[in-house]
CSV table of C-alpha atoms in Angstrom, one decimal:
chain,number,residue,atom,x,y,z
A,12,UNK,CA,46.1,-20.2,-71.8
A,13,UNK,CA,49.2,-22.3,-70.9
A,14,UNK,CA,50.6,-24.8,-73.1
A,15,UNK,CA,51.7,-28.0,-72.5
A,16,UNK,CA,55.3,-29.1,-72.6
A,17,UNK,CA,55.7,-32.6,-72.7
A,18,UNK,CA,59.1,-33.7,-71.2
A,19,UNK,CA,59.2,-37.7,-71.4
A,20,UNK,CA,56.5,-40.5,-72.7
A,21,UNK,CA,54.5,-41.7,-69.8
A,22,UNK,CA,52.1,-44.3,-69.1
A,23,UNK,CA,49.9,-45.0,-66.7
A,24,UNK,CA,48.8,-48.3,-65.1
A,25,UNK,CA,44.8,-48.6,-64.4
A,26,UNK,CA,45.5,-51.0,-61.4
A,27,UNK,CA,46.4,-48.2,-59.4
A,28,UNK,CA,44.3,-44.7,-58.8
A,29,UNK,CA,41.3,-43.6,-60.8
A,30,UNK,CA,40.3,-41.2,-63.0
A,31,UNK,CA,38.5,-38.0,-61.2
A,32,UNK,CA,35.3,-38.6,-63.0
A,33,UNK,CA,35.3,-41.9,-62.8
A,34,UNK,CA,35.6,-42.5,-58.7
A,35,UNK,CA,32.8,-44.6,-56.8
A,36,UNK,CA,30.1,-42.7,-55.5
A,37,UNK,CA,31.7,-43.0,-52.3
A,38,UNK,CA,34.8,-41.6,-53.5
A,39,UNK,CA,33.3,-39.0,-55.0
A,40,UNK,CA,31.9,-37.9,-52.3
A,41,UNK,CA,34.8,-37.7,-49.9
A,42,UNK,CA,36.7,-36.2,-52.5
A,43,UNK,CA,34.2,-33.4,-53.8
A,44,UNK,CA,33.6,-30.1,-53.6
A,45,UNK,CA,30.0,-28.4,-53.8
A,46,UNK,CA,29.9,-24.8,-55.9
A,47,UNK,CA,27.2,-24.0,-53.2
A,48,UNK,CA,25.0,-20.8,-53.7
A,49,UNK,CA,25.0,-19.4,-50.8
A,50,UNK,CA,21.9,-17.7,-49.4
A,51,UNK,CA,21.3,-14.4,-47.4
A,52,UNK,CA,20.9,-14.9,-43.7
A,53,UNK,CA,23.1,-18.0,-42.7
A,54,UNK,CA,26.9,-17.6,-41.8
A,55,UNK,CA,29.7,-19.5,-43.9
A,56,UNK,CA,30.4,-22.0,-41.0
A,57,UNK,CA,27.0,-22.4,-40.6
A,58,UNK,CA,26.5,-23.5,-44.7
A,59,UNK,CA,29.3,-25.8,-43.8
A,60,UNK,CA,27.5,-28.0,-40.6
A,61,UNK,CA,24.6,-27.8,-43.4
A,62,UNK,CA,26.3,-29.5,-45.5
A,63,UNK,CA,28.0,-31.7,-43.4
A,64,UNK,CA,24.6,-33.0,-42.1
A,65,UNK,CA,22.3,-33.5,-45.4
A,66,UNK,CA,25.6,-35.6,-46.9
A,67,UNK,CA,26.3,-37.5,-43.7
A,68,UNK,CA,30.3,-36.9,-43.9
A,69,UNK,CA,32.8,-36.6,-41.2
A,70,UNK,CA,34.6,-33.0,-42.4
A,71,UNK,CA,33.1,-29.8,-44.5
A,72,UNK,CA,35.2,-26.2,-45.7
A,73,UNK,CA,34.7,-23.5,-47.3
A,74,UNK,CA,36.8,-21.5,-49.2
A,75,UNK,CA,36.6,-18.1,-48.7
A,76,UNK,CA,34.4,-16.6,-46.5
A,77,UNK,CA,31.0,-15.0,-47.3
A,78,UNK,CA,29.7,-12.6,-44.7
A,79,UNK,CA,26.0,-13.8,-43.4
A,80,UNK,CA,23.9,-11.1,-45.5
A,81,UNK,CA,26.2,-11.6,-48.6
A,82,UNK,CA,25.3,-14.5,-50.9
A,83,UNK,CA,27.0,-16.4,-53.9
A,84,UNK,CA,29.2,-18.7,-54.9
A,85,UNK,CA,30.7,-20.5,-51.7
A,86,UNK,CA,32.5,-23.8,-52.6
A,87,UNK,CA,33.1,-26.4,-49.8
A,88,UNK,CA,34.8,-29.0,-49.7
A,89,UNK,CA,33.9,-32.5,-48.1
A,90,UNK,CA,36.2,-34.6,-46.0
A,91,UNK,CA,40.1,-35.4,-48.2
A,92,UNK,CA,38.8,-32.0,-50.3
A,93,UNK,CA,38.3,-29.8,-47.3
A,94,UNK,CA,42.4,-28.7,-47.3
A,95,UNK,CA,42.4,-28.9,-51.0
A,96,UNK,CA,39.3,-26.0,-50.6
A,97,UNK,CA,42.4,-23.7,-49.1
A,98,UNK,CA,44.3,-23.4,-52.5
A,99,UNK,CA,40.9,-21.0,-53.7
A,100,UNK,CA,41.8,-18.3,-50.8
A,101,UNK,CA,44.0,-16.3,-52.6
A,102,UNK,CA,42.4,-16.9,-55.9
A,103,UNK,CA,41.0,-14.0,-57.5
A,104,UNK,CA,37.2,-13.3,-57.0
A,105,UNK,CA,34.6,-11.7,-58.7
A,106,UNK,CA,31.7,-9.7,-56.8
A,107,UNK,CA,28.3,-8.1,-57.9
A,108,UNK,CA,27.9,-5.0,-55.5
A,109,UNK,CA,25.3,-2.1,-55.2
A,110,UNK,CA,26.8,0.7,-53.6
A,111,UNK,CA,24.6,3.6,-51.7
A,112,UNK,CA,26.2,6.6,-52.0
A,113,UNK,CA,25.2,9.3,-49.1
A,114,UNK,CA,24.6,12.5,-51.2
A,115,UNK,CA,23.6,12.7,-54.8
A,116,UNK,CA,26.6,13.4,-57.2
A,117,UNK,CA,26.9,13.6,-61.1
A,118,UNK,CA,27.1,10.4,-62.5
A,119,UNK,CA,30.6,11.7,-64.5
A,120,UNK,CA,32.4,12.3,-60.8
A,121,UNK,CA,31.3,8.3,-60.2
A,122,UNK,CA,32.5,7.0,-63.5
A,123,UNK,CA,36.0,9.0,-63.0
A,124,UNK,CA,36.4,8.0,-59.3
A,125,UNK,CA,35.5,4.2,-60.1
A,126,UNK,CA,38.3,4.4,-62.8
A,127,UNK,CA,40.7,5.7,-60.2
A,128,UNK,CA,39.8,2.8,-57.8
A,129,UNK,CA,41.3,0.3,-60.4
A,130,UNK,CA,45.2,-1.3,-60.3
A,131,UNK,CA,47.0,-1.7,-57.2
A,132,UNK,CA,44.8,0.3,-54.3
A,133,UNK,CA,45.5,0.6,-50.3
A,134,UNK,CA,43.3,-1.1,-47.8
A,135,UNK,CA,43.0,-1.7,-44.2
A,136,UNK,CA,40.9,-4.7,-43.1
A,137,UNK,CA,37.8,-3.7,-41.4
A,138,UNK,CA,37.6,-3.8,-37.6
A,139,UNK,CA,35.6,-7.0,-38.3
A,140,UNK,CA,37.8,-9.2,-39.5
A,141,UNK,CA,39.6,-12.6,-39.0
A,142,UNK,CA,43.0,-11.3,-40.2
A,143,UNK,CA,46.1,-8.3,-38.8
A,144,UNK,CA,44.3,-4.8,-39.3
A,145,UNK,CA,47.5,-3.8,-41.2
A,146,UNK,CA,47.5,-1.4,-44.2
A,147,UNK,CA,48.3,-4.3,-47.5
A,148,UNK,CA,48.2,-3.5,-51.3
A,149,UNK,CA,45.1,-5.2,-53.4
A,150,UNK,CA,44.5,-5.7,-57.0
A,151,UNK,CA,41.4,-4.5,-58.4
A,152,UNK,CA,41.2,-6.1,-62.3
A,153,UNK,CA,38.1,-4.8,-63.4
A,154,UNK,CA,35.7,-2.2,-62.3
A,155,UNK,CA,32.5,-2.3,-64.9
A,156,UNK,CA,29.1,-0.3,-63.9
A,157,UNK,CA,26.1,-2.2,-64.7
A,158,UNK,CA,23.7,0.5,-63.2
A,159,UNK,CA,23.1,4.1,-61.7
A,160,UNK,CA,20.1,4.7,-60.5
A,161,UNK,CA,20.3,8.4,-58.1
A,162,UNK,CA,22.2,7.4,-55.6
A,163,UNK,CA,22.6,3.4,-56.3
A,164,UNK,CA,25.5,2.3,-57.7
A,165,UNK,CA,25.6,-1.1,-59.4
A,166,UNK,CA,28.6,-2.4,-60.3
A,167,UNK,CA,31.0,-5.9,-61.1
A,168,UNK,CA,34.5,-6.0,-59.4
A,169,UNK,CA,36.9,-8.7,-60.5
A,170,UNK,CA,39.6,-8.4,-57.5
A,171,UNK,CA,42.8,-10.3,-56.0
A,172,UNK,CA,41.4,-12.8,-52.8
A,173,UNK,CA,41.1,-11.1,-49.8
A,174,UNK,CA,39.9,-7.4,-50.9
A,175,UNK,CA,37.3,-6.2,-48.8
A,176,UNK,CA,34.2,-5.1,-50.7
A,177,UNK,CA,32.5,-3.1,-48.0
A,178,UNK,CA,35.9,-1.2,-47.5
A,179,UNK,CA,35.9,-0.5,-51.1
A,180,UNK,CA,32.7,1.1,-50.9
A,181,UNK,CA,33.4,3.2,-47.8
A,182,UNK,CA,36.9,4.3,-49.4
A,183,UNK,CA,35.1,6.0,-52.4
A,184,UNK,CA,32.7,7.2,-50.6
A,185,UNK,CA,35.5,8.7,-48.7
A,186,UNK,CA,37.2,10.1,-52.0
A,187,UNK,CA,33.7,11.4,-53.2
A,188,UNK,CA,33.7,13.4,-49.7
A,189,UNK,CA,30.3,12.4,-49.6
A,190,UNK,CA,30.1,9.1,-48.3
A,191,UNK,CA,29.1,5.4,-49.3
A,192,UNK,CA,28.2,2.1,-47.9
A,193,UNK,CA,28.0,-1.3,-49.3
A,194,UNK,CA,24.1,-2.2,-49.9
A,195,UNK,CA,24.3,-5.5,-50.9
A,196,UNK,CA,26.8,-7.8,-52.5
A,197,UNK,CA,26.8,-11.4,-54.3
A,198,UNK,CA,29.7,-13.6,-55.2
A,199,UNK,CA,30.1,-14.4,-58.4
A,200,UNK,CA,33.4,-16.2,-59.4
A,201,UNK,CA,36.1,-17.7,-56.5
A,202,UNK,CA,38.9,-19.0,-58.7
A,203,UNK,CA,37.4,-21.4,-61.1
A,204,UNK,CA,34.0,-21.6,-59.2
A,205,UNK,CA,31.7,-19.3,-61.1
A,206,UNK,CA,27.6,-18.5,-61.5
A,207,UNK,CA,27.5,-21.7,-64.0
A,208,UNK,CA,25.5,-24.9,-64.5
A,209,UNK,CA,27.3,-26.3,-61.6
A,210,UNK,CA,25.9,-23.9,-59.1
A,211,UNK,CA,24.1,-25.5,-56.5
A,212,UNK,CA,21.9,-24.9,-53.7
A,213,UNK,CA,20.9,-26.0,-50.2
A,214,UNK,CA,18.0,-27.8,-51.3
A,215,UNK,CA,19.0,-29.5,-54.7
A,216,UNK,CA,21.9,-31.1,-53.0
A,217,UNK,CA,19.3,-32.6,-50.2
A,218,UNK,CA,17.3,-33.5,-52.8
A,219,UNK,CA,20.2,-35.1,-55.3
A,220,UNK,CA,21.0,-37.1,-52.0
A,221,UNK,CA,17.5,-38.5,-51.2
A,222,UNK,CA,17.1,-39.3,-54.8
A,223,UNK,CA,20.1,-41.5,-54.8
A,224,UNK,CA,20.1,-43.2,-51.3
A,225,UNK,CA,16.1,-43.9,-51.9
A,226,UNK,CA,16.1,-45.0,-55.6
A,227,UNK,CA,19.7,-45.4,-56.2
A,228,UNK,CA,20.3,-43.1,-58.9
A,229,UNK,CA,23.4,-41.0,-58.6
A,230,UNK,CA,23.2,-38.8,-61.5
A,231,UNK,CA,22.3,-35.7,-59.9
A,232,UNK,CA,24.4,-36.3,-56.7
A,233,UNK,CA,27.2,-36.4,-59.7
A,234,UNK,CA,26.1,-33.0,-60.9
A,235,UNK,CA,25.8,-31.1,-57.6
A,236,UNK,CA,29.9,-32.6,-56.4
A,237,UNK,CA,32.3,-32.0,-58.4
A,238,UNK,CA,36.0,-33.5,-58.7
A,239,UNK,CA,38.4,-32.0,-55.9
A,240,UNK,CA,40.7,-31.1,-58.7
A,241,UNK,CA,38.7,-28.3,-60.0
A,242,UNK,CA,39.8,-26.4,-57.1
A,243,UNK,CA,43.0,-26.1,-58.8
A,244,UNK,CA,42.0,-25.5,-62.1
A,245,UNK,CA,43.3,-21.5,-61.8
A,246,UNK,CA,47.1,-23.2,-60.8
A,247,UNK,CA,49.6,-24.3,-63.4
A,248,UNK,CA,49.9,-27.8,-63.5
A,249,UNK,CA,52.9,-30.5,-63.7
A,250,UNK,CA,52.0,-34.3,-64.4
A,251,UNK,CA,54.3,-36.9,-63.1
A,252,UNK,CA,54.8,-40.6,-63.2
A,253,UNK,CA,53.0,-43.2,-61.8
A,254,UNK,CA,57.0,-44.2,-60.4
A,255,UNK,CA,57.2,-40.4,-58.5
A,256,UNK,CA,53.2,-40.1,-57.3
A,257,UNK,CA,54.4,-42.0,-53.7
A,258,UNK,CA,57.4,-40.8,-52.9
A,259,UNK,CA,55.8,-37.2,-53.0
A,260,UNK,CA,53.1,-38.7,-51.3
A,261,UNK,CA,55.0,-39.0,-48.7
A,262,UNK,CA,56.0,-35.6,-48.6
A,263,UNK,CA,59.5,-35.9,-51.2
A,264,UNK,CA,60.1,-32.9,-52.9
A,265,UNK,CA,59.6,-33.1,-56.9
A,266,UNK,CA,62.8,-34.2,-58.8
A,267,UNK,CA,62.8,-33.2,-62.6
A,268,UNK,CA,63.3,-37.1,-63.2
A,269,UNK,CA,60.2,-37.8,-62.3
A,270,UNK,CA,58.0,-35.2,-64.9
A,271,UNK,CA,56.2,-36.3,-67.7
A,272,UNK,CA,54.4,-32.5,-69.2
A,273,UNK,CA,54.4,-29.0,-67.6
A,274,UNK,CA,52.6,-26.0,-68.2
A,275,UNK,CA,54.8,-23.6,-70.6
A,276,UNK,CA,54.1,-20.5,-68.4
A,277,UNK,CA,55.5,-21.7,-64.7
A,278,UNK,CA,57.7,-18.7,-63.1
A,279,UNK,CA,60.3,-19.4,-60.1
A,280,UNK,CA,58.3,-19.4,-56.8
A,281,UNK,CA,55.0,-20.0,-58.8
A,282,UNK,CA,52.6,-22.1,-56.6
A,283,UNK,CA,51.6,-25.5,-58.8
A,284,UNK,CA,49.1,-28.5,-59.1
A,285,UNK,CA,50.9,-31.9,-59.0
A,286,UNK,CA,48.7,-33.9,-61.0
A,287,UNK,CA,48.7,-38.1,-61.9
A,288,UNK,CA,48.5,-38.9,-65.6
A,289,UNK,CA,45.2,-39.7,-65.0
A,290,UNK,CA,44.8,-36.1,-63.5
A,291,UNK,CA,44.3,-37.4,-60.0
A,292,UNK,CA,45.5,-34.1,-57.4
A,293,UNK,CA,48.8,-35.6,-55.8
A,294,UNK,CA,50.4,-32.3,-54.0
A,295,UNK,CA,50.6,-28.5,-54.4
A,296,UNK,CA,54.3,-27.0,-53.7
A,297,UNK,CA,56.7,-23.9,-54.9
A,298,UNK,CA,58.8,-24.1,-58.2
A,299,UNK,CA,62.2,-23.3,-58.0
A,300,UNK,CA,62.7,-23.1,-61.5
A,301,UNK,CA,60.8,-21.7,-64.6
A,302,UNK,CA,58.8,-24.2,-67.4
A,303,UNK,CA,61.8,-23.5,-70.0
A,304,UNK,CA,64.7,-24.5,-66.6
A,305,UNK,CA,62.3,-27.5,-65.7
A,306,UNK,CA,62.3,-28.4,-69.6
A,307,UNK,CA,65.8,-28.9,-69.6
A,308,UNK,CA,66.4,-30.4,-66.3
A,309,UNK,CA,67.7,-34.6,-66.1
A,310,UNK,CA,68.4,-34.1,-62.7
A,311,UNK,CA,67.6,-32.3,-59.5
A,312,UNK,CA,64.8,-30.9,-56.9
A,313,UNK,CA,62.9,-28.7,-59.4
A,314,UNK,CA,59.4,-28.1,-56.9
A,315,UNK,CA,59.5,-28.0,-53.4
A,316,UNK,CA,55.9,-29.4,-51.9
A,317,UNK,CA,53.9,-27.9,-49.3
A,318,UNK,CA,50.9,-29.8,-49.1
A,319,UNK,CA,50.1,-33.5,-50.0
A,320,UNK,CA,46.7,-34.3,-51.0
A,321,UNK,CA,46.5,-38.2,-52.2
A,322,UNK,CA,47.3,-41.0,-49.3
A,323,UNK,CA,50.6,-42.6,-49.1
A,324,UNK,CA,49.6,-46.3,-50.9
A,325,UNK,CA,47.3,-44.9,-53.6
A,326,UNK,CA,50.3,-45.9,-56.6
A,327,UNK,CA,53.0,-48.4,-55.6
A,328,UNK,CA,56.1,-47.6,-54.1
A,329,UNK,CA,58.8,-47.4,-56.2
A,330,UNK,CA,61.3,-45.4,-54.6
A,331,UNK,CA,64.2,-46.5,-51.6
């Protein structure tokens, strides 16, 4: 866990933005994200129109996609959160897979050959696939067998975004000389999304919606939408003050002057979270320094933004 270092006193002035929990309905809404359990059948675009119809918004994403048999957690985002949603795909994932392997083999060889497909491993994207069928290096974190029953594999996978899990499969399968294919898989972590209490489905965010726009309760809308920050809850995080949160809005890159705390355990080139004191999402850029450089800096560009996420207006301007 990073620390926090805190660089200057800042305060913040409630006339302007709002705390993430503490948006309007409304708000909320077009500035949430749904961790949606995805079900077996449906593609990921298709979850999104879904989704996009029960709430009644303009704009649904997802972030990562699932394959239509494959179910999990799928978060989308609705309307301002739908380019935020695109900071989770190259956030690591976590997968529950059951592998069929084609011959029986000793349950030893599997063990050894699963340990072997852990660390830095070679893949080539399937033939379907939205990306350049070029060979690329993954991480695999974790590798832990849950079950082997003859010639079922169960397994959990922590990876780097963008390994392929049916490729896995077929690769050991390959390295077993035997063969292997993918049975079935479930998603169950996407950078800070995870199989938790906020996991929701289909049908419990239709019915968290009828319940408020027929009897004007909003609790349970509140529980199935979360925050739009969340989706950068995996990033390292700089807060600024209320004085820099327009001029970046309107695309300025970050000077160190205008920092108020930063996570202790920034590297150079490290994406980061621009956050508000009140931990509103301003931006997302590259730092060009490390925490201790940014620490020390009076003066000077220190993160170079890529993407702006609050509208120009939202804090005054203060800046010529």
């Amino acid at each position: 866990m990073a620390d926090l270092l805190i660089k200057a006193e800042g305060e913040t002035d409630p006339d302007y933005g709002t705390f993430p929990d503490e948006r309007p309905i409304e708000d909320h809404i077009k500035r949430g994200i749904v961790n949606l359990d995805k079900p077996s059948g449906p593609t990921s675009h298709e979850i999104d129109s879904w989704v996009k119809r029960i709430l009644g918004v303009e704009k649904t994403g997802h972030g990562g996609t699932l394959d239509p048999k494959v179910t999990g957690v799928l978060p989308i985002g609705i309307d301002y959160a739908t380019r935020v949603i695109q900071m989770l795909l190259g956030a690591d994932k976590e997968y529950v897979c059951l592998m069929h392997l084609h011959e029986a083999i000793s349950k030893a060889e599997i063990r050894e050959i699963l340990k072997e497909f852990q660390g830095k491993i070679f893949q080539t994207p399937p033939l379907k696939s939205a990306v350049k069928r070029e060979m690329r290096v993954r991480n695999i974190y974790y590798v832990n067998i849950l079950e082997i029953d003859g010639q079922d594999v169960l397994f959990k996978i922590g990876c780097e975004g963008g390994t392929y899990i049916r490729k896995y499969c077929h690769d050991i399968g390959e390295a077993l000389g035997i063969g292997a294919h993918m049975a079935e898989l479930r998603r169950t972590k996407s950078g800070p999304f995870t199989e938790d209490e906020t996991l929701t489905t289909l049908q419990d965010l239709t019915d968290a919606y009828h319940i408020w726009k027929e009897e004007g309760d909003e609790s349970f809308l509140r529980d199935c939408i979360l925050p739009m920050e969340l989706a950068v809850k995996h990033l390292p995080k700089i807060i600024i003050r209320d004085s820099a949160v327009d001029a970046v809005c309107h695309g300025a890159d970050l000077a160190a002057g205008g920092i108020v705390s930063l996570d202790d355990k920034i590297k150079e080139n490290d994406t980061v979270a621009i956050m508000t004191l009140k931990g509103e999402l301003v931006a997302a850029g590259e730092s060009l320094k490390t925490s201790k450089e940014i620490y020390k800096a009076n003066k000077g560009i220190v993160i170079d933004i890529k993407k702006v996420f609050m509208e120009p207006g939202t804090y005054p301007k203060m800046w010529k």
